[in-house]
């Protein structure tokens, strides 16, 4: 037994390995190749045993896209997706099991999802691709996996939410970091609330949090508890500890895509929260395998049928005390309007335009030939081919992605909370130095023209090198670089501080019934201008 368990502690010294990969390991336009070799021929039995009796690894070697990784650890992954005796369980590969510096493009672990209950095979890859337009979210693609020379199958290769991910997404990785994936098969301590899972209710004491949440950082239980206290007892102060806007994006995403195996569904799970350098918690989505209605329970009664999924209430859980991240935030009218604006952006970017279906077909076309030869696949090729347009399975009834989203898109477009026409942005102008002017421009005079009946416009700005945005209300009074009062042109003057010479900014406009942003993807692609450009 000692030759295959993780208890190996006295292996030979290994030299550092320099890994040079030809492309991004998570590029969603390519399929990766992973070859794993174990000394043991009964590796399936051993992996089953290790999975059932803990979380230890089976020692092996790997070759990924032609690069060799000796002495890696492998175990089956997943909780409810793991099948004892299954031929195609998800895999977790620890590249730095023995050599602590061994990595693949900075990644030290590989997570491969089996895509259980997804006959289309693309739910995770497509969902993460959509999410990354609006929030930090993992990358994902496909990998053909071989074990001991035999084709194990086509799996989904999902970027782990680890220190590298946090550094890239938030600029740090040493803050409080919590995994929200509650145990569903163990009883809560007697003094704790029952079956609240990871819904961020304020609970009786530390034991309740120890039971439901997994702390991945070295510290932070007190900060997590304080987050739940403020959210539930002092929601007016929530912006002091939570990135509200990013939270609203996550909630809007879950609702539009009918991603109920999440905070928004029956069990508040499958997300992380990370406290960044500004002291604010940020939610991070995780586990998209059951998105697009493959999981059907909202926690309010039995599973939804197809029509119920298509017509899922955009304000689901708006008044639910057991979903404070939704009910407490949406009770604030400004947050509610932002949430609806984010839903509208996702809906029109991906679904009204049918961009999602174009991409879904591309993804399926990329993997179809690889799936044909996958003898361990969960579904027949006929189901794979039908899975975009038709419900698959008599019992599980997994909706076709287009079948679900075509009618859901129509439903949301016509729904009263989304059918209100928001303000429209017509122009965006920053004053530069005139052709015959000798004096240099020393500040940013910015104006935007909006549609009629716009009540307020705010500009959010930050100087180069800053992470947090500042807010200023723009004016339409003829005195703030806005031409004439009441002409729907709003202006603001931003004066640089210190050596600042470049500003990034976006607008928020509000009318009586809705609000909108310009640019819509301001979180990743704001407007940007420098004094050097203005003085040319």
Coordinates of C-alpha atoms in Angstrom, one line a residue:
X1 CA 0.0 0.0 0.0
X2 CA 2.8 2.4 0.8
X3 CA 3.9 2.6 -2.8
X4 CA 0.7 4.4 -3.9
X5 CA -0.6 6.5 -1.1
X6 CA 0.1 10.2 -0.5
X7 CA 2.1 9.2 2.7
X8 CA 5.2 9.1 0.5
X9 CA 7.5 11.5 2.4
X10 CA 11.0 10.4 1.5
X11 CA 11.1 10.4 -2.3
X12 CA 14.2 11.3 -4.3
X13 CA 15.2 15.0 -4.9
X14 CA 13.8 16.5 -8.1
X15 CA 15.2 19.3 -10.1
X16 CA 13.0 22.3 -10.9
X17 CA 11.2 21.9 -14.2
X18 CA 10.8 24.9 -16.5
X19 CA 7.6 24.6 -18.4
X20 CA 7.0 26.3 -21.7
X21 CA 3.5 25.9 -23.1
X22 CA 2.7 27.0 -26.7
X23 CA -0.7 28.6 -25.7
X24 CA -3.0 29.3 -22.8
X25 CA -3.9 26.1 -21.1
X26 CA -7.4 27.4 -20.7
X27 CA -7.9 28.9 -24.2
X28 CA -11.5 28.0 -25.0
X29 CA -10.7 27.7 -28.7
X30 CA -8.4 24.7 -28.2
X31 CA -8.6 21.2 -26.8
X32 CA -5.9 20.1 -24.4
X33 CA -4.3 16.6 -24.2
X34 CA -3.5 15.0 -20.9
X35 CA -1.9 11.6 -20.5
X36 CA -1.7 10.1 -17.0
X37 CA 0.3 7.0 -16.2
X38 CA 0.0 4.9 -13.0
X39 CA 2.2 2.0 -12.0
X40 CA -0.9 0.1 -10.8
X41 CA -3.2 -1.5 -13.2
X42 CA -6.1 -1.5 -10.7
X43 CA -6.0 2.3 -10.6
X44 CA -9.8 2.7 -10.8
X45 CA -10.3 0.6 -7.7
X46 CA -7.5 2.5 -5.9
X47 CA -9.0 5.9 -6.9
X48 CA -12.4 4.8 -5.7
X49 CA -11.0 3.7 -2.3
X50 CA -9.0 6.9 -1.8
X51 CA -12.1 9.0 -2.7
X52 CA -14.4 7.0 -0.3
X53 CA -11.9 7.1 2.6
X54 CA -10.6 10.6 2.5
X55 CA -8.9 12.9 0.0
X56 CA -5.5 11.4 -0.5
X57 CA -3.8 11.1 -3.9
X58 CA -2.6 8.2 -6.1
X59 CA 0.9 8.9 -7.3
X60 CA 1.5 8.9 -11.0
X61 CA 3.1 10.8 -13.9
X62 CA 1.5 13.1 -16.4
X63 CA 2.2 14.5 -19.9
X64 CA 0.2 17.6 -20.7
X65 CA 0.4 18.9 -24.3
X66 CA 3.8 17.3 -24.7
X67 CA 5.3 18.5 -21.4
X68 CA 6.1 15.8 -18.8
X69 CA 5.2 16.2 -15.1
X70 CA 6.7 13.4 -12.9
X71 CA 5.3 12.4 -9.5
X72 CA 1.9 14.1 -9.6
X73 CA -1.1 13.2 -7.5
X74 CA -4.5 12.2 -8.8
X75 CA -7.8 11.7 -7.1
X76 CA -11.4 11.7 -8.2
X77 CA -13.1 15.1 -7.7
X78 CA -16.7 16.2 -7.1
X79 CA -19.1 15.6 -4.3
X80 CA -22.5 14.7 -5.7
X81 CA -21.0 14.1 -9.2
X82 CA -18.7 11.3 -8.0
X83 CA -20.0 7.8 -8.8
X84 CA -18.5 4.8 -7.1
X85 CA -17.3 2.5 -9.8
X86 CA -17.9 5.1 -12.4
X87 CA -15.9 4.9 -15.6
X88 CA -15.6 8.6 -16.1
X89 CA -15.4 10.5 -12.8
X90 CA -14.0 14.0 -12.7
X91 CA -10.3 14.2 -11.8
X92 CA -8.2 16.5 -9.6
X93 CA -4.5 16.5 -10.5
X94 CA -2.0 18.0 -8.1
X95 CA 1.1 18.9 -10.2
X96 CA 3.2 20.0 -7.2
X97 CA 2.5 17.0 -5.0
X98 CA 6.2 16.2 -4.6
X99 CA 8.1 19.0 -6.4
X100 CA 6.5 22.1 -4.8
X101 CA 7.6 24.3 -7.6
X102 CA 6.3 22.2 -10.5
X103 CA 3.6 24.0 -12.4
X104 CA 1.9 24.6 -15.7
X105 CA 1.9 28.2 -16.7
X106 CA 1.8 29.1 -13.0
X107 CA -1.0 26.6 -12.3
X108 CA -0.3 23.8 -9.8
X109 CA -3.5 21.9 -9.9
X110 CA -5.8 20.8 -12.8
X111 CA -9.5 20.3 -12.3
X112 CA -11.3 18.1 -14.8
X113 CA -15.1 18.0 -14.7
X114 CA -17.0 14.9 -15.9
X115 CA -19.9 17.1 -17.2
X116 CA -22.5 14.9 -15.4
X117 CA -26.1 15.7 -16.4
X118 CA -25.0 17.8 -19.4
X119 CA -25.6 15.9 -22.6
X120 CA -24.5 19.0 -24.6
X121 CA -21.1 18.9 -22.9
X122 CA -20.8 22.7 -23.2
X123 CA -22.7 24.1 -20.2
X124 CA -19.6 24.9 -18.2
X125 CA -17.5 26.3 -21.0
X126 CA -20.2 28.5 -22.4
X127 CA -21.4 29.7 -19.0
X128 CA -18.0 30.7 -17.8
X129 CA -17.3 32.4 -21.1
X130 CA -20.5 34.5 -20.6
X131 CA -19.7 35.3 -17.0
X132 CA -16.2 36.5 -17.8
X133 CA -17.7 39.4 -19.7
X134 CA -19.0 40.8 -16.5
X135 CA -17.0 39.5 -13.5
X136 CA -13.8 37.6 -12.6
X137 CA -14.7 34.0 -13.4
X138 CA -12.7 30.9 -14.2
X139 CA -11.7 30.0 -17.7
X140 CA -12.7 26.6 -19.1
X141 CA -12.2 24.4 -22.1
X142 CA -12.0 20.7 -23.0
X143 CA -9.3 18.1 -22.5
X144 CA -9.0 14.6 -24.0
X145 CA -7.6 12.4 -21.2
X146 CA -5.7 9.2 -21.5
X147 CA -4.9 6.9 -18.5
X148 CA -2.3 4.1 -18.9
X149 CA -2.6 4.4 -22.7
X150 CA -6.3 4.1 -22.9
X151 CA -8.7 7.0 -23.8
X152 CA -10.4 7.9 -20.5
X153 CA -12.7 10.4 -22.1
X154 CA -13.3 14.0 -23.0
X155 CA -13.6 16.2 -19.8
X156 CA -14.1 19.8 -19.1
X157 CA -10.9 21.6 -18.0
X158 CA -11.8 24.3 -15.5
X159 CA -9.4 26.9 -14.1
X160 CA -9.1 26.5 -10.3
X161 CA -10.0 29.4 -8.1
X162 CA -6.6 29.6 -6.4
X163 CA -4.0 32.2 -5.5
X164 CA -3.1 32.8 -9.1
X165 CA -6.7 33.4 -10.0
X166 CA -7.1 35.8 -7.1
X167 CA -3.9 37.7 -8.0
X168 CA -5.2 38.1 -11.6
X169 CA -8.7 39.0 -10.7
X170 CA -8.2 41.2 -7.5
X171 CA -4.6 42.1 -7.4
X172 CA -3.9 40.1 -4.2
X173 CA -4.3 36.6 -2.7
X174 CA -3.7 37.1 1.0
X175 CA -7.2 38.2 2.0
X176 CA -9.9 36.2 3.7
X177 CA -10.9 33.5 1.2
X178 CA -14.0 31.2 1.8
X179 CA -15.4 28.4 -0.2
X180 CA -19.2 28.2 0.0
X181 CA -20.0 24.6 -0.6
X182 CA -21.9 23.3 2.5
X183 CA -22.0 19.7 3.5
X184 CA -25.5 18.4 2.8
X185 CA -25.2 15.0 4.6
X186 CA -24.2 16.1 8.1
X187 CA -26.3 17.6 10.9
X188 CA -25.8 21.2 12.1
X189 CA -24.7 21.8 15.7
X190 CA -27.8 22.1 18.0
X191 CA -27.5 25.8 18.5
X192 CA -27.3 26.7 14.8
X193 CA -30.0 27.5 12.3
X194 CA -31.2 24.6 10.2
X195 CA -30.4 24.0 6.6
X196 CA -29.3 27.6 5.8
X197 CA -26.2 26.2 4.1
X198 CA -24.1 29.1 2.7
X199 CA -26.8 31.7 2.4
X200 CA -24.9 34.3 4.5
X201 CA -27.6 34.4 7.3
X202 CA -26.2 35.7 10.6
X203 CA -25.9 32.6 12.8
X204 CA -25.5 31.9 16.5
X205 CA -21.8 31.5 16.7
X206 CA -18.5 30.3 15.2
X207 CA -19.4 26.6 15.2
X208 CA -22.3 27.3 12.8
X209 CA -19.8 28.9 10.3
X210 CA -17.3 26.1 10.8
X211 CA -20.0 23.6 9.8
X212 CA -21.2 25.4 6.7
X213 CA -18.2 27.2 5.2
X214 CA -14.7 26.2 4.4
X215 CA -12.0 28.8 5.2
X216 CA -9.2 28.6 2.6
X217 CA -7.1 31.4 4.0
X218 CA -5.1 31.3 7.2
X219 CA -7.5 33.6 8.9
X220 CA -10.9 35.3 8.4
X221 CA -13.6 33.6 10.4
X222 CA -14.3 36.9 12.3
X223 CA -14.5 38.8 9.0
X224 CA -17.0 36.3 7.5
X225 CA -19.2 36.5 10.6
X226 CA -19.0 40.3 10.4
X227 CA -20.1 40.2 6.7
X228 CA -23.2 38.2 7.7
X229 CA -23.9 40.5 10.6
X230 CA -23.8 43.7 8.5
X231 CA -25.8 42.1 5.6
X232 CA -28.6 41.0 7.9
X233 CA -28.6 43.6 10.7
X234 CA -27.2 46.8 9.1
X235 CA -27.6 46.4 5.4
X236 CA -27.3 50.2 5.0
X237 CA -23.6 49.7 5.7
X238 CA -23.1 46.8 3.4
X239 CA -20.9 48.7 0.9
X240 CA -18.2 48.9 3.7
X241 CA -17.6 45.2 3.5
X242 CA -19.2 43.9 0.2
X243 CA -18.5 44.7 -3.4
X244 CA -22.2 45.2 -4.1
X245 CA -22.0 45.8 -7.8
X246 CA -20.0 42.6 -8.4
X247 CA -22.5 40.7 -6.3
X248 CA -25.4 42.1 -8.3
X249 CA -23.7 40.9 -11.5
X250 CA -23.4 37.4 -10.1
X251 CA -27.1 37.3 -9.0
X252 CA -28.2 38.7 -12.4
X253 CA -26.1 36.1 -14.2
X254 CA -27.6 33.2 -12.1
X255 CA -31.1 34.4 -12.9
X256 CA -30.8 35.0 -16.6
X257 CA -29.0 31.6 -17.2
X258 CA -31.3 29.7 -14.8
X259 CA -28.2 28.7 -12.9
X260 CA -30.0 27.3 -9.8
X261 CA -27.1 25.1 -8.5
X262 CA -25.8 28.3 -7.0
X263 CA -26.7 30.9 -4.3
X264 CA -29.9 31.6 -6.2
X265 CA -31.2 28.0 -6.0
X266 CA -32.5 25.6 -3.3
X267 CA -29.1 25.2 -1.7
X268 CA -26.9 28.3 -1.4
X269 CA -23.7 26.8 -2.7
X270 CA -21.1 26.7 -5.5
X271 CA -19.4 30.1 -5.0
X272 CA -16.4 31.6 -3.3
X273 CA -16.0 34.9 -1.5
X274 CA -12.8 36.8 -1.3
X275 CA -12.0 39.9 0.6
X276 CA -9.8 42.2 -1.5
X277 CA -7.2 44.8 -0.6
X278 CA -10.0 47.4 -0.2
X279 CA -11.6 45.3 2.5
X280 CA -14.6 44.2 0.4
X281 CA -15.8 40.7 -0.1
X282 CA -16.3 39.7 -3.8
X283 CA -18.3 36.6 -4.8
X284 CA -16.8 34.2 -7.4
X285 CA -19.1 31.8 -9.3
X286 CA -18.1 28.1 -9.4
X287 CA -19.4 24.9 -10.9
X288 CA -21.5 25.7 -14.0
X289 CA -22.1 22.1 -14.9
X290 CA -25.8 22.3 -14.1
X291 CA -26.5 25.8 -15.5
X292 CA -29.1 26.4 -18.1
X293 CA -31.8 24.7 -16.1
X294 CA -30.1 21.3 -15.5
X295 CA -30.8 21.8 -11.8
X296 CA -34.4 22.9 -11.3
X297 CA -35.1 23.6 -7.7
X298 CA -35.4 27.2 -6.3
X299 CA -36.0 26.1 -2.7
X300 CA -39.7 27.1 -3.1
X301 CA -41.5 23.8 -3.7
X302 CA -40.8 21.0 -6.1
X303 CA -38.6 21.1 -9.2
X304 CA -39.6 23.4 -11.9
X305 CA -40.9 22.1 -15.2
X306 CA -39.7 23.5 -18.5
X307 CA -42.2 26.3 -18.5
X308 CA -41.3 27.2 -15.0
X309 CA -37.6 27.4 -15.9
X310 CA -38.4 29.5 -19.0
X311 CA -40.5 31.9 -16.9
X312 CA -38.3 32.0 -13.8
X313 CA -39.1 35.2 -11.9
X314 CA -36.3 37.8 -12.5
X315 CA -36.9 38.9 -8.9
X316 CA -36.7 35.4 -7.5
X317 CA -36.2 35.5 -3.7
X318 CA -36.7 39.3 -3.6
X319 CA -38.5 39.0 -0.2
X320 CA -37.0 35.7 1.0
X321 CA -35.5 35.9 4.5
X322 CA -33.4 32.8 3.8
X323 CA -31.7 34.6 0.8
X324 CA -30.4 37.8 2.4
X325 CA -27.8 38.4 -0.4
X326 CA -30.8 38.9 -2.7
X327 CA -33.6 40.2 -0.4
X328 CA -31.5 42.6 1.6
X329 CA -29.8 44.1 -1.5
X330 CA -32.9 44.3 -3.7
X331 CA -34.8 46.1 -0.9
X332 CA -32.5 49.0 -1.8
X333 CA -34.1 50.7 -4.8
X334 CA -30.7 51.7 -6.3
X335 CA -29.3 48.2 -6.0
X336 CA -32.5 46.8 -7.5
X337 CA -32.2 49.0 -10.5
X338 CA -28.6 48.1 -11.0
X339 CA -29.4 44.4 -10.8
X340 CA -32.1 44.8 -13.4
X341 CA -29.7 46.8 -15.6
X342 CA -27.2 44.0 -15.3
X343 CA -29.8 41.4 -16.3
X344 CA -30.7 43.5 -19.3
X345 CA -27.1 43.8 -20.4
X346 CA -26.5 40.0 -20.2
X347 CA -29.8 39.3 -21.9
X348 CA -29.2 41.7 -24.8
X349 CA -25.5 40.9 -25.2
X350 CA -25.8 37.2 -25.4
X351 CA -29.4 36.0 -25.9
X352 CA -31.4 38.6 -27.8
X353 CA -28.5 38.6 -30.3
X354 CA -28.5 34.8 -30.2
X355 CA -24.7 35.0 -29.7
X356 CA -25.0 32.2 -27.2
X357 CA -26.3 29.8 -29.8
X358 CA -23.6 30.7 -32.3
X359 CA -21.0 30.0 -29.7
X360 CA -22.8 26.8 -28.5
X361 CA -22.7 25.3 -32.0
X362 CA -19.0 26.3 -32.3
X363 CA -18.1 24.5 -29.1
X364 CA -20.0 21.4 -30.0
X365 CA -18.4 21.3 -33.4
X366 CA -15.0 21.5 -31.8
X367 CA -15.6 18.4 -29.6
X368 CA -18.0 16.2 -31.6
X369 CA -15.4 13.9 -33.2
X370 CA -13.6 13.5 -29.8
X371 CA -16.8 12.5 -28.1
X372 CA -17.6 9.8 -30.7
X373 CA -14.6 7.8 -29.5
X374 CA -15.3 8.3 -25.8
X375 CA -16.6 4.9 -24.8
X376 CA -17.1 6.2 -21.2
X377 CA -19.4 9.1 -22.1
X378 CA -22.6 9.5 -20.2
X379 CA -24.9 10.1 -23.2
X380 CA -25.2 8.7 -26.7
X381 CA -24.2 10.9 -29.7
X382 CA -27.9 11.2 -30.6
X383 CA -28.5 12.9 -27.3
X384 CA -25.5 15.1 -27.8
X385 CA -26.8 16.2 -31.2
X386 CA -30.3 16.9 -29.9
X387 CA -29.2 18.5 -26.6
X388 CA -29.3 22.1 -27.8
X389 CA -32.9 22.0 -29.0
X390 CA -34.6 19.2 -27.1
X391 CA -35.1 17.9 -23.5
X392 CA -32.9 14.9 -22.8
X393 CA -33.9 12.1 -20.4
X394 CA -37.2 10.8 -19.3
X395 CA -36.4 11.2 -15.6
X396 CA -33.8 14.0 -15.3
X397 CA -35.4 16.0 -18.2
X398 CA -32.4 18.2 -18.9
X399 CA -33.7 21.0 -21.1
X400 CA -32.2 21.9 -24.4
X401 CA -30.2 25.1 -24.1
X402 CA -31.9 26.8 -27.0
X403 CA -35.3 25.3 -26.0
X404 CA -34.9 26.9 -22.6
X405 CA -33.3 30.2 -23.5
X406 CA -35.3 31.1 -26.7
X407 CA -38.5 31.4 -24.8
X408 CA -36.8 32.7 -21.6
X409 CA -35.4 35.5 -23.7
X410 CA -38.9 36.5 -25.0
X411 CA -40.3 36.2 -21.4
X412 CA -37.6 38.5 -19.9
X413 CA -37.8 41.0 -22.7
X414 CA -41.5 41.5 -22.1
X415 CA -41.4 41.2 -18.3
X416 CA -42.5 44.5 -16.6
X417 CA -39.2 45.0 -14.7
X418 CA -37.1 44.6 -17.9
X419 CA -39.3 46.1 -20.6
X420 CA -39.0 49.7 -19.2
X421 CA -36.8 51.6 -21.7
X422 CA -33.6 52.8 -19.9
X423 CA -31.8 56.0 -20.8
X424 CA -29.8 55.9 -24.0
X425 CA -26.3 57.3 -24.4
X426 CA -25.8 59.2 -27.6
X427 CA -22.4 60.9 -27.4
X428 CA -19.3 61.0 -25.2
X429 CA -16.9 63.9 -25.5
X430 CA -13.8 65.1 -23.7
X431 CA -12.5 68.6 -24.5
X432 CA -9.0 68.8 -25.9
X433 CA -6.7 71.7 -26.8
X434 CA -8.0 73.7 -29.7
X435 CA -5.9 74.0 -32.9
X436 CA -4.7 77.6 -32.3
X437 CA -4.6 77.4 -28.5
X438 CA -1.3 77.6 -26.7
X439 CA -2.4 76.8 -23.2
X440 CA -2.3 73.1 -22.4
X441 CA -5.4 71.3 -21.1
X442 CA -4.8 70.5 -17.4
X443 CA -8.1 68.8 -16.5
X444 CA -10.7 66.5 -17.9
X445 CA -13.8 68.3 -19.2
X446 CA -16.2 65.4 -19.9
X447 CA -19.8 65.5 -21.3
X448 CA -22.3 62.9 -22.4
X449 CA -25.5 63.4 -24.3
X450 CA -28.4 61.2 -23.2
X451 CA -32.0 60.6 -24.3
X452 CA -35.0 62.6 -23.1
X453 CA -36.4 62.3 -19.6
X454 CA -33.1 61.3 -18.1
X455 CA -33.2 62.5 -14.5
X456 CA -29.6 62.0 -13.3
X457 CA -26.2 61.1 -14.7
X458 CA -23.2 60.1 -12.6
X459 CA -19.7 59.7 -13.7
X460 CA -17.4 57.1 -12.0
X461 CA -13.7 57.8 -12.4
X462 CA -10.3 56.7 -11.3
X463 CA -6.8 57.9 -12.1
X464 CA -4.3 55.5 -13.6
X465 CA -2.9 53.1 -10.9
X466 CA -6.0 53.3 -8.7
X467 CA -8.4 50.4 -8.3
X468 CA -11.4 52.1 -6.6
X469 CA -13.7 54.4 -8.6
X470 CA -14.8 57.8 -7.3
X471 CA -18.3 59.1 -8.0
X472 CA -19.5 62.6 -9.2
X473 CA -22.9 63.7 -10.2
X474 CA -22.9 65.3 -13.6
X475 CA -24.9 68.5 -14.3
X476 CA -27.2 69.8 -17.0
X477 CA -27.4 73.4 -15.8
X478 CA -25.2 75.1 -18.4
X479 CA -22.4 75.7 -15.8
X480 CA -20.5 72.4 -15.8
X481 CA -19.1 72.0 -19.3
X482 CA -22.6 70.9 -20.4
X483 CA -23.5 73.7 -22.9
X484 CA -27.1 74.7 -22.1
X485 CA -29.4 73.9 -19.2
X486 CA -32.0 71.2 -20.0
X487 CA -30.5 70.1 -23.3
X488 CA -29.8 66.5 -22.2
X489 CA -26.1 67.1 -22.3
X490 CA -24.5 66.4 -18.9
X491 CA -21.1 67.6 -18.0
X492 CA -18.4 67.3 -15.3
X493 CA -14.9 68.6 -14.7
X494 CA -12.3 66.2 -13.2
X495 CA -9.1 67.8 -11.9
X496 CA -6.1 65.4 -11.8
X497 CA -4.3 65.0 -8.5
X498 CA -0.6 64.9 -8.1
X499 CA 1.1 63.4 -11.2
X500 CA -2.1 61.8 -12.5
X501 CA -2.5 62.3 -16.2
X502 CA -4.8 59.4 -17.3
X503 CA -8.3 58.8 -16.2
X504 CA -10.7 55.8 -16.7
X505 CA -14.4 56.5 -16.4
X506 CA -17.9 55.3 -17.0
X507 CA -21.4 56.8 -16.8
X508 CA -24.6 55.8 -15.0
X509 CA -27.8 57.4 -16.2
X510 CA -31.2 57.2 -14.6
X511 CA -34.8 58.0 -15.7
X512 CA -38.0 57.4 -13.8
X513 CA -38.1 53.7 -14.4
X514 CA -34.7 52.3 -15.1
X515 CA -30.9 53.0 -15.3
X516 CA -28.2 52.2 -17.7
X517 CA -24.4 52.2 -17.9
X518 CA -22.0 53.4 -20.6
X519 CA -20.0 51.5 -21.5
X520 CA -22.1 48.4 -20.5
X521 CA -19.0 46.4 -19.7
X522 CA -17.5 49.2 -17.6
X523 CA -16.1 46.8 -15.1
X524 CA -13.5 45.6 -17.6
X525 CA -13.5 48.1 -20.4
X526 CA -14.2 51.6 -19.2
X527 CA -13.6 54.8 -21.2
X528 CA -10.0 56.0 -21.0
X529 CA -8.3 59.2 -21.9
X530 CA -5.0 60.9 -21.0
X531 CA -3.9 64.6 -20.9
X532 CA -1.2 63.8 -23.6
X533 CA -4.0 62.8 -26.0
X534 CA -6.0 65.9 -25.3
X535 CA -3.0 68.2 -25.9
X536 CA -2.0 66.8 -29.3

